[in-house]
Each structure stands twice: as structure tokens, then as C-alpha cells.
Amino acid sequence: MKPMIDRIGGEDKVHDLVDHFYDLIETLPQGRAIMEMHLKGHGLSHVRPAQFEFLCGFFGGRRYYHERHGHMNLREIHAHVEIRQQDAEDWLAVMDRAMRETSVAENERGEIMATFRRAALMLVNTA
């Protein structure tokens, strides 16, 4: 089977997805807490490029994030922020919307969201 990155449309689709996701994060009420996390963490300037780099590798393409940082450990990446269950749910809802609105096919979206759900819930570290 082809890597997910090829199934969804390559790096161009990942760029579109990341840009739309963060456009939604910056404008939707569901994105407020996530924006605040980024502002408390490393700031906003790195967010879109880092997410693109991470997702390319996550989807089976070039591992830009790993090349730059030497790992793709989600817990380590997010260790500096408190993540509540609601934050994870909000992230998942906004990402699902971004995938729908950038025309990620339903089958691929379902597979991706199942994996994202496991990852997001694993990152919850505060009540």
C-alpha cells in the first residue's frame, strides 16, 4: 500500500492542511487554548513549518522533523505544555474539520483521525 502522504496528495496537500488547520486554530473558539499553549511555549513562528515537517514524516514521507531534531517523540515535543483532555478533543475537532475542508478523502481521514486520537489522548498530562 502507498504511504499515507501519497494517498492524500503529497507534500502540497500537507502544506494546505497545516495552513488551514492553523488558520482555524487562530480564528475558532476551539483553537483559543491551543493558541495560548503555543504562545506559552516556543511561540508561533515555528508552528506551521514544524507541523508540516512532522506530518510529512508521520504520513510516511520525508522525515524532515527527525532530520532537524533527531527524533519524532510526541511526548518530548509537548513536554513543556500542560495538555488537558479538552485540549486534545479541541485539537482533534479542528484537525478533522481542516481535513474535511482541504478535501482529504474520507477513508484516509478516518485512518488518520484514529491515529491522531490515540496520539492526542496519550499527550494528556493534566486534569
GROMACS .gro file of N, CA, C and O in nm:
model
  508
    1MET      N    1   0.085  -0.119   0.000
    1MET     CA    2   0.000   0.000   0.000
    1MET      C    3   0.089   0.125   0.000
    1MET      O    4   0.194   0.128   0.063
    2LYS      N    5   0.044   0.226  -0.069
    2LYS     CA    6   0.118   0.351  -0.076
    2LYS      C    7   0.120   0.421   0.059
    2LYS      O    8   0.027   0.408   0.137
    3PRO      N    9   0.228   0.497   0.087
    3PRO     CA   10   0.231   0.574   0.212
    3PRO      C   11   0.114   0.674   0.216
    3PRO      O   12   0.069   0.722   0.113
    4MET      N   13   0.071   0.705   0.336
    4MET     CA   14  -0.042   0.797   0.354
    4MET      C   15  -0.017   0.930   0.284
    4MET      O   16  -0.108   0.989   0.226
    5ILE      N   17   0.107   0.979   0.287
    5ILE     CA   18   0.134   1.108   0.225
    5ILE      C   19   0.099   1.105   0.076
    5ILE      O   20   0.044   1.202   0.023
    6ASP      N   21   0.127   0.994   0.010
    6ASP     CA   22   0.091   0.982  -0.132
    6ASP      C   23  -0.059   0.965  -0.149
    6ASP      O   24  -0.117   1.017  -0.245
    7ARG      N   25  -0.121   0.893  -0.058
    7ARG     CA   26  -0.266   0.870  -0.067
    7ARG      C   27  -0.346   0.999  -0.050
    7ARG      O   28  -0.456   1.011  -0.106
    8ILE      N   29  -0.292   1.097   0.026
    8ILE     CA   30  -0.369   1.220   0.047
    8ILE      C   31  -0.331   1.332  -0.049
    8ILE      O   32  -0.397   1.435  -0.051
    9GLY      N   33  -0.224   1.313  -0.128
    9GLY     CA   34  -0.191   1.415  -0.225
    9GLY      C   35  -0.053   1.477  -0.212
    9GLY      O   36  -0.027   1.583  -0.269
   10GLY      N   37   0.034   1.416  -0.134
   10GLY     CA   38   0.172   1.461  -0.127
   10GLY      C   39   0.197   1.579  -0.035
   10GLY      O   40   0.109   1.622   0.041
   11GLU      N   41   0.318   1.633  -0.046
   11GLU     CA   42   0.358   1.743   0.042
   11GLU      C   43   0.274   1.868   0.021
   11GLU      O   44   0.249   1.943   0.115
   12ASP      N   45   0.227   1.891  -0.103
   12ASP     CA   46   0.140   2.008  -0.126
   12ASP      C   47   0.014   1.999  -0.042
   12ASP      O   48  -0.031   2.099   0.016
   13LYS      N   49  -0.044   1.880  -0.032
   13LYS     CA   50  -0.165   1.862   0.050
   13LYS      C   51  -0.133   1.882   0.198
   13LYS      O   52  -0.212   1.941   0.270
   14VAL      N   53  -0.017   1.835   0.241
   14VAL     CA   54   0.023   1.853   0.382
   14VAL      C   55   0.037   2.003   0.411
   14VAL      O   56  -0.009   2.051   0.515
   15HIS      N   57   0.098   2.077   0.319
   15HIS     CA   58   0.109   2.223   0.336
   15HIS      C   59  -0.030   2.286   0.349
   15HIS      O   60  -0.055   2.367   0.439
   16ASP      N   61  -0.120   2.249   0.258
   16ASP     CA   62  -0.256   2.303   0.262
   16ASP      C   63  -0.325   2.270   0.393
   16ASP      O   64  -0.391   2.356   0.454
   17LEU      N   65  -0.312   2.146   0.436
   17LEU     CA   66  -0.375   2.100   0.559
   17LEU      C   67  -0.322   2.178   0.680
   17LEU      O   68  -0.400   2.228   0.762
   18VAL      N   69  -0.191   2.191   0.690
   18VAL     CA   70  -0.130   2.261   0.804
   18VAL      C   71  -0.172   2.408   0.804
   18VAL      O   72  -0.210   2.462   0.908
   19ASP      N   73  -0.166   2.472   0.688
   19ASP     CA   74  -0.205   2.613   0.681
   19ASP      C   75  -0.351   2.631   0.720
   19ASP      O   76  -0.385   2.722   0.797
   20HIS      N   77  -0.437   2.547   0.668
   20HIS     CA   78  -0.580   2.561   0.701
   20HIS      C   79  -0.605   2.530   0.848
   20HIS      O   80  -0.682   2.600   0.914
   21PHE      N   81  -0.540   2.426   0.899
   21PHE     CA   82  -0.554   2.392   1.041
   21PHE      C   83  -0.519   2.511   1.129
   21PHE      O   84  -0.596   2.548   1.218
   22TYR      N   85  -0.405   2.574   1.104
   22TYR     CA   86  -0.365   2.686   1.189
   22TYR      C   87  -0.448   2.812   1.162
   22TYR      O   88  -0.468   2.892   1.254
   23ASP      N   89  -0.499   2.828   1.041
   23ASP     CA   90  -0.595   2.937   1.018
   23ASP      C   91  -0.718   2.917   1.107
   23ASP      O   92  -0.768   3.013   1.168
   24LEU      N   93  -0.764   2.793   1.117
   24LEU     CA   94  -0.879   2.762   1.203
   24LEU      C   95  -0.842   2.779   1.351
   24LEU      O   96  -0.921   2.837   1.428
   25ILE      N   97  -0.726   2.730   1.391
   25ILE     CA   98  -0.680   2.744   1.530
   25ILE      C   99  -0.679   2.892   1.570
   25ILE      O  100  -0.716   2.928   1.681
   26GLU      N  101  -0.635   2.977   1.478
   26GLU     CA  102  -0.622   3.120   1.508
   26GLU      C  103  -0.756   3.193   1.508
   26GLU      O  104  -0.762   3.306   1.556
   27THR      N  105  -0.862   3.130   1.457
   27THR     CA  106  -0.991   3.201   1.446
   27THR      C  107  -1.106   3.137   1.520
   27THR      O  108  -1.201   3.208   1.555
   28LEU      N  109  -1.103   3.008   1.543
   28LEU     CA  110  -1.216   2.940   1.609
   28LEU      C  111  -1.202   2.944   1.761
   28LEU      O  112  -1.090   2.936   1.814
   29PRO      N  113  -1.315   2.953   1.832
   29PRO     CA  114  -1.309   2.945   1.979
   29PRO      C  115  -1.238   2.817   2.027
   29PRO      O  116  -1.165   2.820   2.126
   30GLN      N  117  -1.257   2.705   1.956
   30GLN     CA  118  -1.192   2.579   1.993
   30GLN      C  119  -1.040   2.589   1.989
   30GLN      O  120  -0.971   2.509   2.051
   31GLY      N  121  -0.989   2.684   1.913
   31GLY     CA  122  -0.845   2.696   1.900
   31GLY      C  123  -0.779   2.784   2.003
   31GLY      O  124  -0.656   2.787   2.014
   32ARG      N  125  -0.858   2.856   2.083
   32ARG     CA  126  -0.802   2.954   2.177
   32ARG      C  127  -0.700   2.894   2.273
   32ARG      O  128  -0.589   2.944   2.288
   33ALA      N  129  -0.736   2.784   2.338
   33ALA     CA  130  -0.644   2.724   2.436
   33ALA      C  131  -0.518   2.671   2.366
   33ALA      O  132  -0.408   2.680   2.422
   34ILE      N  133  -0.534   2.619   2.247
   34ILE     CA  134  -0.419   2.568   2.172
   34ILE      C  135  -0.326   2.684   2.134
   34ILE      O  136  -0.204   2.673   2.146
   35MET      N  137  -0.384   2.796   2.092
   35MET     CA  138  -0.303   2.915   2.062
   35MET      C  139  -0.227   2.961   2.186
   35MET      O  140  -0.109   2.993   2.179
   36GLU      N  141  -0.295   2.962   2.300
   36GLU     CA  142  -0.231   3.004   2.424
   36GLU      C  143  -0.115   2.911   2.461
   36GLU      O  144  -0.012   2.957   2.511
   37MET      N  145  -0.131   2.781   2.435
   37MET     CA  146  -0.022   2.686   2.461
   37MET      C  147   0.100   2.723   2.378
   37MET      O  148   0.213   2.721   2.427
   38HIS      N  149   0.076   2.753   2.251
   38HIS     CA  150   0.188   2.789   2.163
   38HIS      C  151   0.254   2.918   2.209
   38HIS      O  152   0.377   2.931   2.203
   39LEU      N  153   0.174   3.012   2.254
   39LEU     CA  154   0.230   3.139   2.300
   39LEU      C  155   0.313   3.121   2.428
   39LEU      O  156   0.412   3.191   2.449
   40LYS      N  157   0.273   3.027   2.514
   40LYS     CA  158   0.348   2.998   2.636
   40LYS      C  159   0.473   2.915   2.607
   40LYS      O  160   0.567   2.916   2.684
   41GLY      N  161   0.468   2.841   2.498
   41GLY     CA  162   0.579   2.751   2.463
   41GLY      C  163   0.683   2.822   2.381
   41GLY      O  164   0.741   2.922   2.423
   42HIS      N  165   0.704   2.773   2.262
   42HIS     CA  166   0.810   2.824   2.175
   42HIS      C  167   0.762   2.939   2.085
   42HIS      O  168   0.838   2.984   2.000
   43GLY      N  169   0.639   2.984   2.102
   43GLY     CA  170   0.587   3.092   2.019
   43GLY      C  171   0.522   3.038   1.893
   43GLY      O  172   0.510   2.918   1.873
   44LEU      N  173   0.481   3.130   1.807
   44LEU     CA  174   0.406   3.091   1.688
   44LEU      C  175   0.490   3.078   1.562
   44LEU      O  176   0.449   3.011   1.468
   45SER      N  177   0.605   3.141   1.557
   45SER     CA  178   0.679   3.147   1.431
   45SER      C  179   0.721   3.009   1.380
   45SER      O  180   0.731   2.989   1.260
   46HIS      N  181   0.742   2.915   1.470
   46HIS     CA  182   0.787   2.783   1.428
   46HIS      C  183   0.673   2.684   1.403
   46HIS      O  184   0.697   2.576   1.349
   47VAL      N  185   0.553   2.717   1.441
   47VAL     CA  186   0.446   2.618   1.449
   47VAL      C  187   0.410   2.558   1.313
   47VAL      O  188   0.408   2.436   1.298
   48ARG      N  189   0.382   2.640   1.215
   48ARG     CA  190   0.342   2.586   1.085
   48ARG      C  191   0.454   2.505   1.019
   48ARG      O  192   0.429   2.392   0.975
   49PRO      N  193   0.576   2.558   1.011
   49PRO     CA  194   0.682   2.476   0.950
   49PRO      C  195   0.709   2.346   1.027
   49PRO      O  196   0.730   2.241   0.967
   50ALA      N  197   0.708   2.353   1.160
   50ALA     CA  198   0.734   2.232   1.240
   50ALA      C  199   0.623   2.129   1.221
   50ALA      O  200   0.651   2.009   1.211
   51GLN      N  201   0.499   2.175   1.216
   51GLN     CA  202   0.388   2.081   1.195
   51GLN      C  203   0.398   2.017   1.057
   51GLN      O  204   0.377   1.897   1.042
   52PHE      N  205   0.431   2.096   0.955
   52PHE     CA  206   0.450   2.041   0.820
   52PHE      C  207   0.560   1.935   0.823
   52PHE      O  208   0.541   1.824   0.771
   53GLU      N  209   0.674   1.969   0.881
   53GLU     CA  210   0.786   1.876   0.886
   53GLU      C  211   0.749   1.748   0.960
   53GLU      O  212   0.783   1.637   0.916
   54PHE      N  213   0.679   1.761   1.071
   54PHE     CA  214   0.640   1.644   1.149
   54PHE      C  215   0.542   1.557   1.070
   54PHE      O  216   0.559   1.436   1.060
   55LEU      N  217   0.437   1.621   1.014
   55LEU     CA  218   0.334   1.542   0.946
   55LEU      C  219   0.386   1.474   0.820
   55LEU      O  220   0.340   1.364   0.789
   56CYS      N  221   0.480   1.534   0.750
   56CYS     CA  222   0.537   1.465   0.633
   56CYS      C  223   0.592   1.329   0.676
   56CYS      O  224   0.562   1.227   0.614
   57GLY      N  225   0.672   1.327   0.782
   57GLY     CA  226   0.727   1.202   0.831
   57GLY      C  227   0.621   1.111   0.890
   57GLY      O  228   0.621   0.990   0.869
   58PHE      N  229   0.527   1.169   0.963
   58PHE     CA  230   0.419   1.094   1.027
   58PHE      C  231   0.336   1.021   0.922
   58PHE      O  232   0.290   0.910   0.944
   59PHE      N  233   0.319   1.086   0.806
   59PHE     CA  234   0.239   1.029   0.697
   59PHE      C  235   0.321   0.939   0.605
   59PHE      O  236   0.273   0.896   0.501
   60GLY      N  237   0.446   0.912   0.641
   60GLY     CA  238   0.527   0.818   0.564
   60GLY      C  239   0.613   0.880   0.455
   60GLY      O  240   0.670   0.809   0.373
   61GLY      N  241   0.624   1.012   0.457
   61GLY     CA  242   0.709   1.081   0.361
   61GLY      C  243   0.845   1.113   0.423
   61GLY      O  244   0.888   1.049   0.520
   62ARG      N  245   0.908   1.213   0.366
   62ARG     CA  246   1.040   1.252   0.416
   62ARG      C  247   1.029   1.298   0.561
   62ARG      O  248   0.938   1.371   0.597
   63ARG      N  249   1.123   1.256   0.641
   63ARG     CA  250   1.119   1.282   0.785
   63ARG      C  251   1.196   1.409   0.817
   63ARG      O  252   1.296   1.408   0.889
   64TYR      N  253   1.146   1.521   0.768
   64TYR     CA  254   1.212   1.649   0.789
   64TYR      C  255   1.231   1.679   0.937
   64TYR      O  256   1.336   1.726   0.979
   65TYR      N  257   1.128   1.655   1.017
   65TYR     CA  258   1.135   1.687   1.161
   65TYR      C  259   1.247   1.606   1.226
   65TYR      O  260   1.327   1.659   1.302
   66HIS      N  261   1.252   1.478   1.195
   66HIS     CA  262   1.356   1.391   1.250
   66HIS      C  263   1.494   1.437   1.205
   66HIS      O  264   1.589   1.439   1.285
   67GLU      N  265   1.507   1.477   1.080
   67GLU     CA  266   1.635   1.526   1.029
   67GLU      C  267   1.681   1.650   1.106
   67GLU      O  268   1.799   1.666   1.134
   68ARG      N  269   1.587   1.737   1.140
   68ARG     CA  270   1.621   1.862   1.208
   68ARG      C  271   1.641   1.844   1.359
   68ARG      O  272   1.727   1.907   1.419
   69HIS      N  273   1.560   1.757   1.421
   69HIS     CA  274   1.560   1.746   1.568
   69HIS      C  275   1.612   1.613   1.621
   69HIS      O  276   1.628   1.598   1.743
   70GLY      N  277   1.629   1.516   1.536
   70GLY     CA  278   1.684   1.387   1.578
   70GLY      C  279   1.584   1.290   1.637
   70GLY      O  280   1.622   1.182   1.680
   71HIS      N  281   1.459   1.327   1.641
   71HIS     CA  282   1.354   1.239   1.695
   71HIS      C  283   1.218   1.289   1.648
   71HIS      O  284   1.207   1.399   1.593
   72MET      N  285   1.116   1.206   1.671
   72MET     CA  286   0.978   1.248   1.646
   72MET      C  287   0.892   1.205   1.765
   72MET      O  288   0.778   1.163   1.750
   73ASN      N  289   0.946   1.217   1.884
   73ASN     CA  290   0.879   1.174   2.006
   73ASN      C  291   0.778   1.281   2.049
   73ASN      O  292   0.816   1.387   2.097
   74LEU      N  293   0.650   1.250   2.032
   74LEU     CA  294   0.545   1.347   2.063
   74LEU      C  295   0.547   1.392   2.209
   74LEU      O  296   0.523   1.509   2.238
   75ARG      N  297   0.570   1.300   2.300
   75ARG     CA  298   0.572   1.339   2.442
   75ARG      C  299   0.684   1.437   2.470
   75ARG      O  300   0.666   1.534   2.543
   76GLU      N  301   0.800   1.413   2.412
   76GLU     CA  302   0.912   1.505   2.431
   76GLU      C  303   0.883   1.641   2.367
   76GLU      O  304   0.912   1.745   2.425
   77ILE      N  305   0.825   1.639   2.249
   77ILE     CA  306   0.792   1.763   2.178
   77ILE      C  307   0.697   1.848   2.261
   77ILE      O  308   0.706   1.971   2.262
   78HIS      N  309   0.604   1.784   2.331
   78HIS     CA  310   0.500   1.857   2.405
   78HIS      C  311   0.523   1.862   2.556
   78HIS      O  312   0.435   1.908   2.629
   79ALA      N  313   0.638   1.819   2.602
   79ALA     CA  314   0.664   1.810   2.746
   79ALA      C  315   0.654   1.944   2.818
   79ALA      O  316   0.625   1.948   2.937
   80HIS      N  317   0.675   2.053   2.747
   80HIS     CA  318   0.678   2.185   2.810
   80HIS      C  319   0.539   2.247   2.829
   80HIS      O  320   0.529   2.356   2.882
   81VAL      N  321   0.433   2.177   2.785
   81VAL     CA  322   0.298   2.234   2.798
   81VAL      C  323   0.205   2.139   2.871
   81VAL      O  324   0.219   2.017   2.863
   82GLU      N  325   0.111   2.197   2.945
   82GLU     CA  326   0.006   2.119   3.009
   82GLU      C  327  -0.103   2.096   2.906
   82GLU      O  328  -0.148   2.191   2.840
   83ILE      N  329  -0.146   1.972   2.892
   83ILE     CA  330  -0.249   1.937   2.794
   83ILE      C  331  -0.361   1.866   2.867
   83ILE      O  332  -0.339   1.762   2.931
   84ARG      N  333  -0.480   1.925   2.861
   84ARG     CA  334  -0.599   1.867   2.922
   84ARG      C  335  -0.674   1.782   2.819
   84ARG      O  336  -0.654   1.796   2.700
   85GLN      N  337  -0.763   1.699   2.866
   85GLN     CA  338  -0.849   1.618   2.779
   85GLN      C  339  -0.922   1.708   2.680
   85GLN      O  340  -0.929   1.678   2.561
   86GLN      N  341  -0.975   1.821   2.727
   86GLN     CA  342  -1.048   1.911   2.638
   86GLN      C  343  -0.958   1.970   2.530
   86GLN      O  344  -1.001   1.989   2.417
   87ASP      N  345  -0.832   1.997   2.564
   87ASP     CA  346  -0.738   2.048   2.465
   87ASP      C  347  -0.718   1.945   2.353
   87ASP      O  348  -0.717   1.979   2.234
   88ALA      N  349  -0.704   1.819   2.393
   88ALA     CA  350  -0.688   1.711   2.295
   88ALA      C  351  -0.812   1.701   2.206
   88ALA      O  352  -0.801   1.690   2.084
   89GLU      N  353  -0.930   1.706   2.267
   89GLU     CA  354  -1.054   1.697   2.190
   89GLU      C  355  -1.069   1.815   2.095
   89GLU      O  356  -1.113   1.799   1.980
   90ASP      N  357  -1.034   1.935   2.142
   90ASP     CA  358  -1.041   2.053   2.056
   90ASP      C  359  -0.945   2.040   1.938
   90ASP      O  360  -0.981   2.070   1.823
   91TRP      N  361  -0.822   1.996   1.965
   91TRP     CA  362  -0.724   1.978   1.858
   91TRP      C  363  -0.778   1.880   1.754
   91TRP      O  364  -0.771   1.906   1.634
   92LEU      N  365  -0.832   1.769   1.802
   92LEU     CA  366  -0.886   1.667   1.712
   92LEU      C  367  -1.002   1.721   1.629
   92LEU      O  368  -1.009   1.695   1.509
   93ALA      N  369  -1.092   1.796   1.690
   93ALA     CA  370  -1.207   1.850   1.617
   93ALA      C  371  -1.162   1.948   1.510
   93ALA      O  372  -1.213   1.946   1.397
   94VAL      N  373  -1.067   2.034   1.543
   94VAL     CA  374  -1.019   2.132   1.445
   94VAL      C  375  -0.943   2.061   1.333
   94VAL      O  376  -0.959   2.095   1.215
   95MET      N  377  -0.863   1.962   1.366
   95MET     CA  378  -0.790   1.889   1.262
   95MET      C  379  -0.886   1.813   1.171
   95MET      O  380  -0.869   1.811   1.048
   96ASP      N  381  -0.990   1.752   1.228
   96ASP     CA  382  -1.088   1.682   1.145
   96ASP      C  383  -1.155   1.781   1.049
   96ASP      O  384  -1.170   1.753   0.930
   97ARG      N  385  -1.191   1.898   1.099
   97ARG     CA  386  -1.252   1.999   1.014
   97ARG      C  387  -1.154   2.044   0.905
   97ARG      O  388  -1.192   2.058   0.788
   98ALA      N  389  -1.030   2.066   0.941
   98ALA     CA  390  -0.930   2.107   0.843
   98ALA      C  391  -0.913   2.002   0.734
   98ALA      O  392  -0.903   2.035   0.615
   99MET      N  393  -0.914   1.875   0.772
   99MET     CA  394  -0.902   1.769   0.672
   99MET      C  395  -1.023   1.765   0.581
   99MET      O  396  -1.010   1.749   0.460
  100ARG      N  397  -1.142   1.781   0.639
  100ARG     CA  398  -1.263   1.783   0.556
  100ARG      C  399  -1.258   1.900   0.459
  100ARG      O  400  -1.288   1.886   0.340
  101GLU      N  401  -1.220   2.017   0.509
  101GLU     CA  402  -1.223   2.140   0.428
  101GLU      C  403  -1.109   2.149   0.328
  101GLU      O  404  -1.114   2.231   0.237
  102THR      N  405  -1.006   2.064   0.342
  102THR     CA  406  -0.900   2.057   0.241
  102THR      C  407  -0.914   1.931   0.156
  102THR      O  408  -0.822   1.893   0.084
  103SER      N  409  -1.030   1.868   0.166
  103SER     CA  410  -1.068   1.754   0.080
  103SER      C  411  -0.979   1.631   0.096
  103SER      O  412  -0.951   1.562  -0.002
  104VAL      N  413  -0.939   1.601   0.218
  104VAL     CA  414  -0.875   1.472   0.244
  104VAL      C  415  -0.986   1.368   0.235
  104VAL      O  416  -1.091   1.382   0.298
  105ALA      N  417  -0.965   1.265   0.154
  105ALA     CA  418  -1.067   1.163   0.130
  105ALA      C  419  -1.111   1.097   0.260
  105ALA      O  420  -1.033   1.083   0.355
  106GLU      N  421  -1.237   1.056   0.263
  106GLU     CA  422  -1.298   1.003   0.385
  106GLU      C  423  -1.222   0.883   0.442
  106GLU      O  424  -1.200   0.875   0.564
  107ASN      N  425  -1.183   0.788   0.359
  107ASN     CA  426  -1.111   0.670   0.409
  107ASN      C  427  -0.981   0.708   0.477
  107ASN      O  428  -0.950   0.661   0.587
  108GLU      N  429  -0.904   0.794   0.410
  108GLU     CA  430  -0.777   0.837   0.467
  108GLU      C  431  -0.800   0.921   0.592
  108GLU      O  432  -0.728   0.905   0.691
  109ARG      N  433  -0.899   1.008   0.587
  109ARG     CA  434  -0.929   1.091   0.705
  109ARG      C  435  -0.964   1.003   0.825
  109ARG      O  436  -0.918   1.029   0.936
  110GLY      N  437  -1.041   0.899   0.803
  110GLY     CA  438  -1.076   0.808   0.912
  110GLY      C  439  -0.954   0.740   0.972
  110GLY      O  440  -0.940   0.731   1.094
  111GLU      N  441  -0.864   0.692   0.886
  111GLU     CA  442  -0.741   0.628   0.934
  111GLU      C  443  -0.655   0.727   1.011
  111GLU      O  444  -0.602   0.697   1.119
  112ILE      N  445  -0.638   0.846   0.954
  112ILE     CA  446  -0.554   0.948   1.017
  112ILE      C  447  -0.613   0.988   1.152
  112ILE      O  448  -0.541   0.998   1.252
  113MET      N  449  -0.743   1.012   1.156
  113MET     CA  450  -0.804   1.058   1.281
  113MET      C  451  -0.796   0.952   1.390
  113MET      O  452  -0.780   0.986   1.507
  114ALA      N  453  -0.806   0.825   1.354
  114ALA     CA  454  -0.793   0.720   1.455
  114ALA      C  455  -0.652   0.724   1.517
  114ALA      O  456  -0.637   0.713   1.639
  115THR      N  457  -0.552   0.743   1.433
  115THR     CA  458  -0.414   0.751   1.482
  115THR      C  459  -0.394   0.880   1.562
  115THR      O  460  -0.332   0.879   1.670
  116PHE      N  461  -0.447   0.992   1.511
  116PHE     CA  462  -0.435   1.119   1.583
  116PHE      C  463  -0.503   1.111   1.719
  116PHE      O  464  -0.454   1.166   1.816
  117ARG      N  465  -0.618   1.043   1.726
  117ARG     CA  466  -0.690   1.033   1.854
  117ARG      C  467  -0.604   0.961   1.957
  117ARG      O  468  -0.591   1.007   2.071
  118ARG      N  469  -0.544   0.849   1.919
  118ARG     CA  470  -0.456   0.776   2.013
  118ARG      C  471  -0.341   0.866   2.059
  118ARG      O  472  -0.309   0.871   2.177
  119ALA      N  473  -0.281   0.935   1.963
  119ALA     CA  474  -0.165   1.021   1.996
  119ALA      C  475  -0.208   1.137   2.086
  119ALA      O  476  -0.141   1.167   2.185
  120ALA      N  477  -0.317   1.203   2.051
  120ALA     CA  478  -0.361   1.321   2.128
  120ALA      C  479  -0.396   1.282   2.271
  120ALA      O  480  -0.360   1.352   2.366
  121LEU      N  481  -0.465   1.171   2.288
  121LEU     CA  482  -0.504   1.130   2.423
  121LEU      C  483  -0.384   1.085   2.506
  121LEU      O  484  -0.381   1.103   2.627
  122MET      N  485  -0.280   1.033   2.438
  122MET     CA  486  -0.158   0.995   2.506
  122MET      C  487  -0.086   1.118   2.562
  122MET      O  488  -0.011   1.109   2.660
  123LEU      N  489  -0.109   1.233   2.501
  123LEU     CA  490  -0.039   1.356   2.544
  123LEU      C  491  -0.107   1.426   2.661
  123LEU      O  492  -0.048   1.517   2.719
  124VAL      N  493  -0.228   1.386   2.694
  124VAL     CA  494  -0.298   1.449   2.807
  124VAL      C  495  -0.215   1.425   2.933
  124VAL      O  496  -0.181   1.312   2.966
  125ASN      N  497  -0.181   1.536   3.001
  125ASN     CA  498  -0.091   1.524   3.116
  125ASN      C  499  -0.138   1.605   3.238
  125ASN      O  500  -0.064   1.621   3.334
  126THR      N  501  -0.260   1.659   3.230
  126THR     CA  502  -0.313   1.735   3.345
  126THR      C  503  -0.464   1.724   3.344
  126THR      O  504  -0.525   1.704   3.239
  127ALA      N  505  -0.524   1.741   3.461
  127ALA     CA  506  -0.670   1.729   3.473
  127ALA      C  507  -0.740   1.850   3.418
  127ALA      O  508  -0.691   1.956   3.407
   0.00000   0.00000   0.00000
